[in-house]
Amino acid sequence: MREPICTVAVVGTGVIGASWAAHFLAHGRTVVASDPAAGAEERLRAAVDTHWRWLHELGKVRERSYAGLHFDSDLERAVSSAEFVQENGPEQLDFKQALFARLDAATSPDVILATSSSGLLISSIQSSCTHPERVIVGHPVNPPHLLPLVEVIGGEAASAESIARAMTFYTEIGKKPIYLQVEMKGHLVNRLQAALWQEMIYLVSTGIASAAQVDAAMRYAIGPRWAAQGPFINLHLSGGAGGLRRVLESLGPAMQNWWRDLGHVTLTPEIIDRVVASTESLVCEEGEEHLARRRDAAVARILNAALDK
């Protein structure tokens, strides 16, 4: 039986990497972070400070200060002592293939190499590695220090042992990992989001609805129900005694007509300008920093309620 993973390397310390670092620290792990960008360490420490204060306010950590965060701009040196690597580089296949070839060469073959990639096929990333059996997707939902889901995907080469170890590790640090046996572009979460994004951008770009109206529909109708139980359970509950079968049999023809009527969008510069302008009017009212803080506070309350058994 393997010892618990205690040291994690966080490769790439932007928005996702910094959030991961705070989460690992909050669960007692030592973090060695690496990023070649100028000023990366200062930005990382500032972001972790912000996340840590927030986690303290939420009661997720007791200490007002944290230890265990180290930074090394030298990639190979940073990952040399790691027992698990969480990579958060740019969403570009050629970049990740080259990066994972380096990670593969710099770490022991029993170290799990996980990418936070939001949509690339892991089999393509594994192809650059000598030990592809330990290369997986460990895709979080932003922000990782708050939202618990992680999508774990092994692709063509990851071993059952690597998948099991990753699932165990993520569970130990408070995550809710789901293992997807079939790899797809965009994985599961982003494919579901993309379907909604397409329709909401279509509605706003054609003037059928404003960004404020779409956001209101999600905040005050769809979102709370889905957060409480998920869309399938909600659809089942809406069918009364007949459940999901009754909904699909009675409303099925109408739903199929809606599906055929959904909008198709090409993101032209004109459509992007229109959607951005409609959204910016919302953001300018309160400011991004306040909106992000309010979002995190609301999500924390929702999760506490939704996960309360």
GROMACS .gro file of C-alpha atoms in nm:
model
  309
    1MET     CA    1   0.000   0.000   0.000
    2ARG     CA    2   0.139   0.339  -0.105
    3GLU     CA    3   0.197   0.624   0.136
    4PRO     CA    4  -0.027   0.932   0.092
    5ILE     CA    5   0.101   1.193  -0.151
    6CYS     CA    6   0.258   1.478   0.044
    7THR     CA    7   0.449   1.688  -0.214
    8VAL     CA    8   0.283   1.828  -0.524
    9ALA     CA    9   0.446   2.019  -0.807
   10VAL     CA   10   0.227   2.289  -0.963
   11VAL     CA   11   0.355   2.367  -1.312
   12GLY     CA   12   0.217   2.692  -1.450
   13THR     CA   13   0.100   2.942  -1.189
   14GLY     CA   14  -0.165   3.149  -1.362
   15VAL     CA   15  -0.527   3.165  -1.248
   16ILE     CA   16  -0.577   2.787  -1.233
   17GLY     CA   17  -0.230   2.701  -1.106
   18ALA     CA   18  -0.244   2.952  -0.821
   19SER     CA   19  -0.588   2.828  -0.720
   20TRP     CA   20  -0.464   2.467  -0.724
   21ALA     CA   21  -0.164   2.567  -0.512
   22ALA     CA   22  -0.391   2.724  -0.248
   23HIS     CA   23  -0.609   2.413  -0.244
   24PHE     CA   24  -0.316   2.174  -0.204
   25LEU     CA   25  -0.173   2.390   0.076
   26ALA     CA   26  -0.510   2.406   0.251
   27HIS     CA   27  -0.509   2.026   0.260
   28GLY     CA   28  -0.167   2.001   0.419
   29ARG     CA   29   0.044   1.930   0.112
   30THR     CA   30   0.382   2.082   0.035
   31VAL     CA   31   0.371   2.267  -0.297
   32VAL     CA   32   0.666   2.331  -0.526
   33ALA     CA   33   0.553   2.567  -0.799
   34SER     CA   34   0.725   2.653  -1.124
   35ASP     CA   35   0.660   2.905  -1.398
   36PRO     CA   36   0.916   3.065  -1.633
   37ALA     CA   37   0.733   3.397  -1.670
   38ALA     CA   38   0.891   3.709  -1.524
   39GLY     CA   39   0.731   3.801  -1.193
   40ALA     CA   40   0.553   3.466  -1.167
   41GLU     CA   41   0.654   3.399  -0.807
   42GLU     CA   42   0.531   3.737  -0.685
   43ARG     CA   43   0.197   3.695  -0.864
   44LEU     CA   44   0.159   3.342  -0.730
   45ARG     CA   45   0.222   3.442  -0.369
   46ALA     CA   46  -0.017   3.737  -0.398
   47ALA     CA   47  -0.288   3.512  -0.543
   48VAL     CA   48  -0.238   3.243  -0.278
   49ASP     CA   49  -0.249   3.511  -0.007
   50THR     CA   50  -0.585   3.625  -0.142
   51HIS     CA   51  -0.721   3.271  -0.170
   52TRP     CA   52  -0.592   3.184   0.177
   53ARG     CA   53  -0.765   3.479   0.343
   54TRP     CA   54  -1.083   3.377   0.169
   55LEU     CA   55  -1.047   3.012   0.274
   56HIS     CA   56  -0.989   3.131   0.631
   57GLU     CA   57  -1.307   3.341   0.623
   58LEU     CA   58  -1.499   3.038   0.497
   59GLY     CA   59  -1.362   2.827   0.779
   60LYS     CA   60  -1.177   2.596   0.542
   61VAL     CA   61  -0.843   2.663   0.715
   62ARG     CA   62  -0.778   2.757   1.075
   63GLU     CA   63  -0.436   2.914   1.041
   64ARG     CA   64  -0.417   3.276   0.937
   65SER     CA   65  -0.089   3.208   0.761
   66TYR     CA   66   0.030   2.914   0.556
   67ALA     CA   67   0.360   2.737   0.504
   68GLY     CA   68   0.480   2.481   0.257
   69LEU     CA   69   0.482   2.689  -0.061
   70HIS     CA   70   0.806   2.689  -0.254
   71PHE     CA   71   0.890   2.831  -0.596
   72ASP     CA   72   1.159   2.732  -0.845
   73SER     CA   73   1.166   2.869  -1.199
   74ASP     CA   74   1.378   2.572  -1.305
   75LEU     CA   75   1.119   2.315  -1.415
   76GLU     CA   76   1.329   2.002  -1.380
   77ARG     CA   77   1.451   2.098  -1.035
   78ALA     CA   78   1.100   2.193  -0.921
   79VAL     CA   79   0.946   1.856  -1.010
   80SER     CA   80   1.239   1.642  -0.898
   81SER     CA   81   1.097   1.589  -0.547
   82ALA     CA   82   0.730   1.577  -0.647
   83GLU     CA   83   0.504   1.278  -0.582
   84PHE     CA   84   0.229   1.424  -0.802
   85VAL     CA   85   0.245   1.689  -1.076
   86GLN     CA   86  -0.046   1.919  -1.165
   87GLU     CA   87   0.025   2.099  -1.493
   88ASN     CA   88  -0.157   2.422  -1.588
   89GLY     CA   89   0.012   2.550  -1.902
   90PRO     CA   90  -0.140   2.708  -2.214
   91GLU     CA   91  -0.414   2.511  -2.393
   92GLN     CA   92  -0.196   2.430  -2.693
   93LEU     CA   93  -0.126   2.070  -2.792
   94ASP     CA   94   0.228   2.121  -2.922
   95PHE     CA   95   0.320   2.317  -2.609
   96LYS     CA   96   0.183   2.048  -2.378
   97GLN     CA   97   0.348   1.766  -2.572
   98ALA     CA   98   0.687   1.932  -2.536
   99LEU     CA   99   0.623   2.017  -2.169
  100PHE     CA  100   0.512   1.664  -2.080
  101ALA     CA  101   0.814   1.515  -2.253
  102ARG     CA  102   1.025   1.724  -2.014
  103LEU     CA  103   0.812   1.630  -1.711
  104ASP     CA  104   0.829   1.265  -1.810
  105ALA     CA  105   1.207   1.275  -1.829
  106ALA     CA  106   1.250   1.471  -1.502
  107THR     CA  107   1.034   1.259  -1.271
  108SER     CA  108   1.029   0.904  -1.142
  109PRO     CA  109   0.805   0.676  -1.354
  110ASP     CA  110   0.569   0.624  -1.059
  111VAL     CA  111   0.484   0.996  -1.030
  112ILE     CA  112   0.141   1.085  -1.170
  113LEU     CA  113   0.154   1.362  -1.430
  114ALA     CA  114  -0.187   1.533  -1.447
  115THR     CA  115  -0.289   1.810  -1.684
  116SER     CA  116  -0.557   2.066  -1.607
  117SER     CA  117  -0.632   2.085  -1.980
  118SER     CA  118  -0.990   2.194  -2.038
  119GLY     CA  119  -1.042   2.007  -2.362
  120LEU     CA  120  -0.738   1.846  -2.525
  121LEU     CA  121  -0.729   1.470  -2.579
  122ILE     CA  122  -0.493   1.313  -2.328
  123SER     CA  123  -0.389   1.040  -2.572
  124SER     CA  124  -0.227   1.309  -2.788
  125ILE     CA  125  -0.034   1.446  -2.488
  126GLN     CA  126   0.071   1.095  -2.377
  127SER     CA  127   0.224   1.029  -2.717
  128SER     CA  128   0.526   1.246  -2.633
  129CYS     CA  129   0.612   1.049  -2.318
  130THR     CA  130   0.828   0.744  -2.250
  131HIS     CA  131   0.599   0.651  -1.960
  132PRO     CA  132   0.251   0.743  -2.088
  133GLU     CA  133   0.086   0.506  -1.841
  134ARG     CA  134   0.107   0.771  -1.566
  135VAL     CA  135  -0.013   1.069  -1.775
  136ILE     CA  136  -0.376   1.169  -1.714
  137VAL     CA  137  -0.625   1.454  -1.732
  138GLY     CA  138  -0.708   1.602  -1.392
  139HIS     CA  139  -0.933   1.884  -1.509
  140PRO     CA  140  -1.071   2.110  -1.233
  141VAL     CA  141  -1.353   2.362  -1.247
  142ASN     CA  142  -1.248   2.722  -1.191
  143PRO     CA  143  -1.174   2.814  -0.916
  144PRO     CA  144  -1.018   2.482  -0.801
  145HIS     CA  145  -0.974   2.599  -0.441
  146LEU     CA  146  -1.353   2.630  -0.414
  147LEU     CA  147  -1.531   2.400  -0.661
  148PRO     CA  148  -1.480   2.030  -0.586
  149LEU     CA  149  -1.526   1.852  -0.921
  150VAL     CA  150  -1.226   1.707  -1.105
  151GLU     CA  151  -1.257   1.518  -1.434
  152VAL     CA  152  -1.010   1.228  -1.452
  153ILE     CA  153  -0.940   1.078  -1.795
  154GLY     CA  154  -0.680   0.817  -1.886
  155GLY     CA  155  -0.703   0.801  -2.264
  156GLU     CA  156  -0.535   0.520  -2.452
  157ALA     CA  157  -0.230   0.466  -2.234
  158ALA     CA  158  -0.294   0.548  -1.866
  159SER     CA  159  -0.291   0.242  -1.643
  160ALA     CA  160  -0.572   0.138  -1.413
  161GLU     CA  161  -0.331   0.186  -1.122
  162SER     CA  162  -0.259   0.547  -1.222
  163ILE     CA  163  -0.630   0.624  -1.251
  164ALA     CA  164  -0.699   0.466  -0.912
  165ARG     CA  165  -0.414   0.657  -0.746
  166ALA     CA  166  -0.530   0.987  -0.896
  167MET     CA  167  -0.890   0.927  -0.788
  168THR     CA  168  -0.770   0.844  -0.435
  169PHE     CA  169  -0.546   1.148  -0.414
  170TYR     CA  170  -0.811   1.391  -0.535
  171THR     CA  171  -1.061   1.242  -0.292
  172GLU     CA  172  -0.813   1.274  -0.004
  173ILE     CA  173  -0.779   1.648  -0.069
  174GLY     CA  174  -1.153   1.708  -0.066
  175LYS     CA  175  -1.229   1.684  -0.436
  176LYS     CA  176  -1.521   1.506  -0.603
  177PRO     CA  177  -1.343   1.328  -0.889
  178ILE     CA  178  -1.534   1.160  -1.171
  179TYR     CA  179  -1.361   0.909  -1.399
  180LEU     CA  180  -1.453   0.940  -1.766
  181GLN     CA  181  -1.368   0.620  -1.953
  182VAL     CA  182  -1.412   0.777  -2.297
  183GLU     CA  183  -1.205   1.078  -2.397
  184MET     CA  184  -1.374   1.359  -2.592
  185LYS     CA  185  -1.277   1.708  -2.692
  186GLY     CA  186  -1.388   1.934  -2.408
  187HIS     CA  187  -1.438   1.641  -2.168
  188LEU     CA  188  -1.778   1.642  -1.992
  189VAL     CA  189  -1.814   1.973  -1.806
  190ASN     CA  190  -1.709   2.195  -2.093
  191ARG     CA  191  -1.920   2.007  -2.346
  192LEU     CA  192  -2.225   2.065  -2.128
  193GLN     CA  193  -2.131   2.430  -2.082
  194ALA     CA  194  -2.059   2.471  -2.453
  195ALA     CA  195  -2.413   2.365  -2.543
  196LEU     CA  196  -2.552   2.635  -2.314
  197TRP     CA  197  -2.295   2.892  -2.427
  198GLN     CA  198  -2.396   2.842  -2.789
  199GLU     CA  199  -2.761   2.917  -2.721
  200MET     CA  200  -2.700   3.209  -2.486
  201ILE     CA  201  -2.457   3.375  -2.731
  202TYR     CA  202  -2.708   3.318  -3.011
  203LEU     CA  203  -2.988   3.478  -2.807
  204VAL     CA  204  -2.781   3.784  -2.713
  205SER     CA  205  -2.617   3.828  -3.055
  206THR     CA  206  -2.955   3.826  -3.230
  207GLY     CA  207  -3.114   4.067  -2.981
  208ILE     CA  208  -3.365   3.814  -2.854
  209ALA     CA  209  -3.235   3.858  -2.499
  210SER     CA  210  -2.975   4.066  -2.319
  211ALA     CA  211  -2.686   3.933  -2.115
  212ALA     CA  212  -2.869   4.056  -1.805
  213GLN     CA  213  -3.180   3.857  -1.897
  214VAL     CA  214  -2.984   3.539  -1.968
  215ASP     CA  215  -2.795   3.571  -1.640
  216ALA     CA  216  -3.121   3.631  -1.454
  217ALA     CA  217  -3.273   3.317  -1.608
  218MET     CA  218  -2.980   3.111  -1.482
  219ARG     CA  219  -2.945   3.278  -1.139
  220TYR     CA  220  -3.309   3.279  -1.041
  221ALA     CA  221  -3.445   2.972  -1.218
  222ILE     CA  222  -3.218   2.706  -1.367
  223GLY     CA  223  -2.902   2.752  -1.158
  224PRO     CA  224  -3.043   2.700  -0.805
  225ARG     CA  225  -3.231   2.386  -0.907
  226TRP     CA  226  -2.933   2.236  -1.087
  227ALA     CA  227  -2.701   2.319  -0.797
  228ALA     CA  228  -2.937   2.148  -0.554
  229GLN     CA  229  -2.979   1.818  -0.736
  230GLY     CA  230  -2.847   1.822  -1.092
  231PRO     CA  231  -3.042   1.839  -1.419
  232PHE     CA  232  -3.143   1.473  -1.448
  233ILE     CA  233  -3.288   1.454  -1.096
  234ASN     CA  234  -3.469   1.785  -1.151
  235LEU     CA  235  -3.614   1.661  -1.479
  236HIS     CA  236  -3.729   1.344  -1.303
  237LEU     CA  237  -3.888   1.541  -1.017
  238SER     CA  238  -4.074   1.764  -1.262
  239GLY     CA  239  -4.260   1.457  -1.389
  240GLY     CA  240  -4.442   1.398  -1.064
  241ALA     CA  241  -4.548   1.038  -1.004
  242GLY     CA  242  -4.439   0.936  -1.354
  243GLY     CA  243  -4.092   1.082  -1.312
  244LEU     CA  244  -3.848   1.115  -1.601
  245ARG     CA  245  -4.036   0.872  -1.825
  246ARG     CA  246  -4.351   1.086  -1.804
  247VAL     CA  247  -4.153   1.401  -1.888
  248LEU     CA  248  -3.983   1.246  -2.190
  249GLU     CA  249  -4.299   1.083  -2.321
  250SER     CA  250  -4.524   1.386  -2.271
  251LEU     CA  251  -4.285   1.674  -2.337
  252GLY     CA  252  -4.052   1.487  -2.572
  253PRO     CA  253  -4.205   1.615  -2.898
  254ALA     CA  254  -4.191   1.976  -2.774
  255MET     CA  255  -3.831   1.938  -2.654
  256GLN     CA  256  -3.727   1.794  -2.989
  257ASN     CA  257  -3.882   2.094  -3.163
  258TRP     CA  258  -3.681   2.323  -2.932
  259TRP     CA  259  -3.361   2.132  -3.010
  260ARG     CA  260  -3.414   2.174  -3.384
  261ASP     CA  261  -3.475   2.546  -3.328
  262LEU     CA  262  -3.159   2.611  -3.125
  263GLY     CA  263  -2.929   2.876  -3.269
  264HIS     CA  264  -2.602   2.811  -3.449
  265VAL     CA  265  -2.329   3.065  -3.389
  266THR     CA  266  -2.007   3.159  -3.566
  267LEU     CA  267  -1.800   3.391  -3.349
  268THR     CA  268  -1.747   3.673  -3.597
  269PRO     CA  269  -1.593   3.999  -3.473
  270GLU     CA  270  -1.937   4.162  -3.493
  271ILE     CA  271  -2.102   3.896  -3.276
  272ILE     CA  272  -1.817   3.909  -3.024
  273ASP     CA  273  -1.850   4.289  -3.001
  274ARG     CA  274  -2.226   4.265  -2.947
  275VAL     CA  275  -2.206   4.000  -2.676
  276VAL     CA  276  -1.916   4.169  -2.497
  277ALA     CA  277  -2.095   4.506  -2.496
  278SER     CA  278  -2.408   4.352  -2.345
  279THR     CA  279  -2.202   4.180  -2.077
  280GLU     CA  280  -1.978   4.476  -1.996
  281SER     CA  281  -2.279   4.680  -1.895
  282LEU     CA  282  -2.334   4.425  -1.616
  283VAL     CA  283  -1.969   4.413  -1.508
  284CYS     CA  284  -1.931   4.791  -1.495
  285GLU     CA  285  -2.214   4.824  -1.244
  286GLU     CA  286  -2.018   4.653  -0.964
  287GLY     CA  287  -1.664   4.584  -1.084
  288GLU     CA  288  -1.489   4.254  -1.151
  289GLU     CA  289  -1.326   4.217  -0.811
  290HIS     CA  290  -1.655   4.261  -0.625
  291LEU     CA  291  -1.835   4.027  -0.865
  292ALA     CA  292  -1.572   3.756  -0.821
  293ARG     CA  293  -1.587   3.783  -0.443
  294ARG     CA  294  -1.966   3.773  -0.442
  295ARG     CA  295  -1.960   3.473  -0.675
  296ASP     CA  296  -1.722   3.282  -0.451
  297ALA     CA  297  -1.925   3.362  -0.139
  298ALA     CA  298  -2.247   3.248  -0.306
  299VAL     CA  299  -2.088   2.932  -0.446
  300ALA     CA  300  -1.952   2.845  -0.102
  301ARG     CA  301  -2.299   2.881   0.053
  302ILE     CA  302  -2.458   2.680  -0.228
  303LEU     CA  303  -2.203   2.402  -0.192
  304ASN     CA  304  -2.250   2.387   0.183
  305ALA     CA  305  -2.623   2.344   0.129
  306ALA     CA  306  -2.600   2.110  -0.169
  307LEU     CA  307  -2.340   1.881  -0.011
  308ASP     CA  308  -2.512   1.870   0.327
  309LYS     CA  309  -2.640   1.514   0.361
   0.00000   0.00000   0.00000
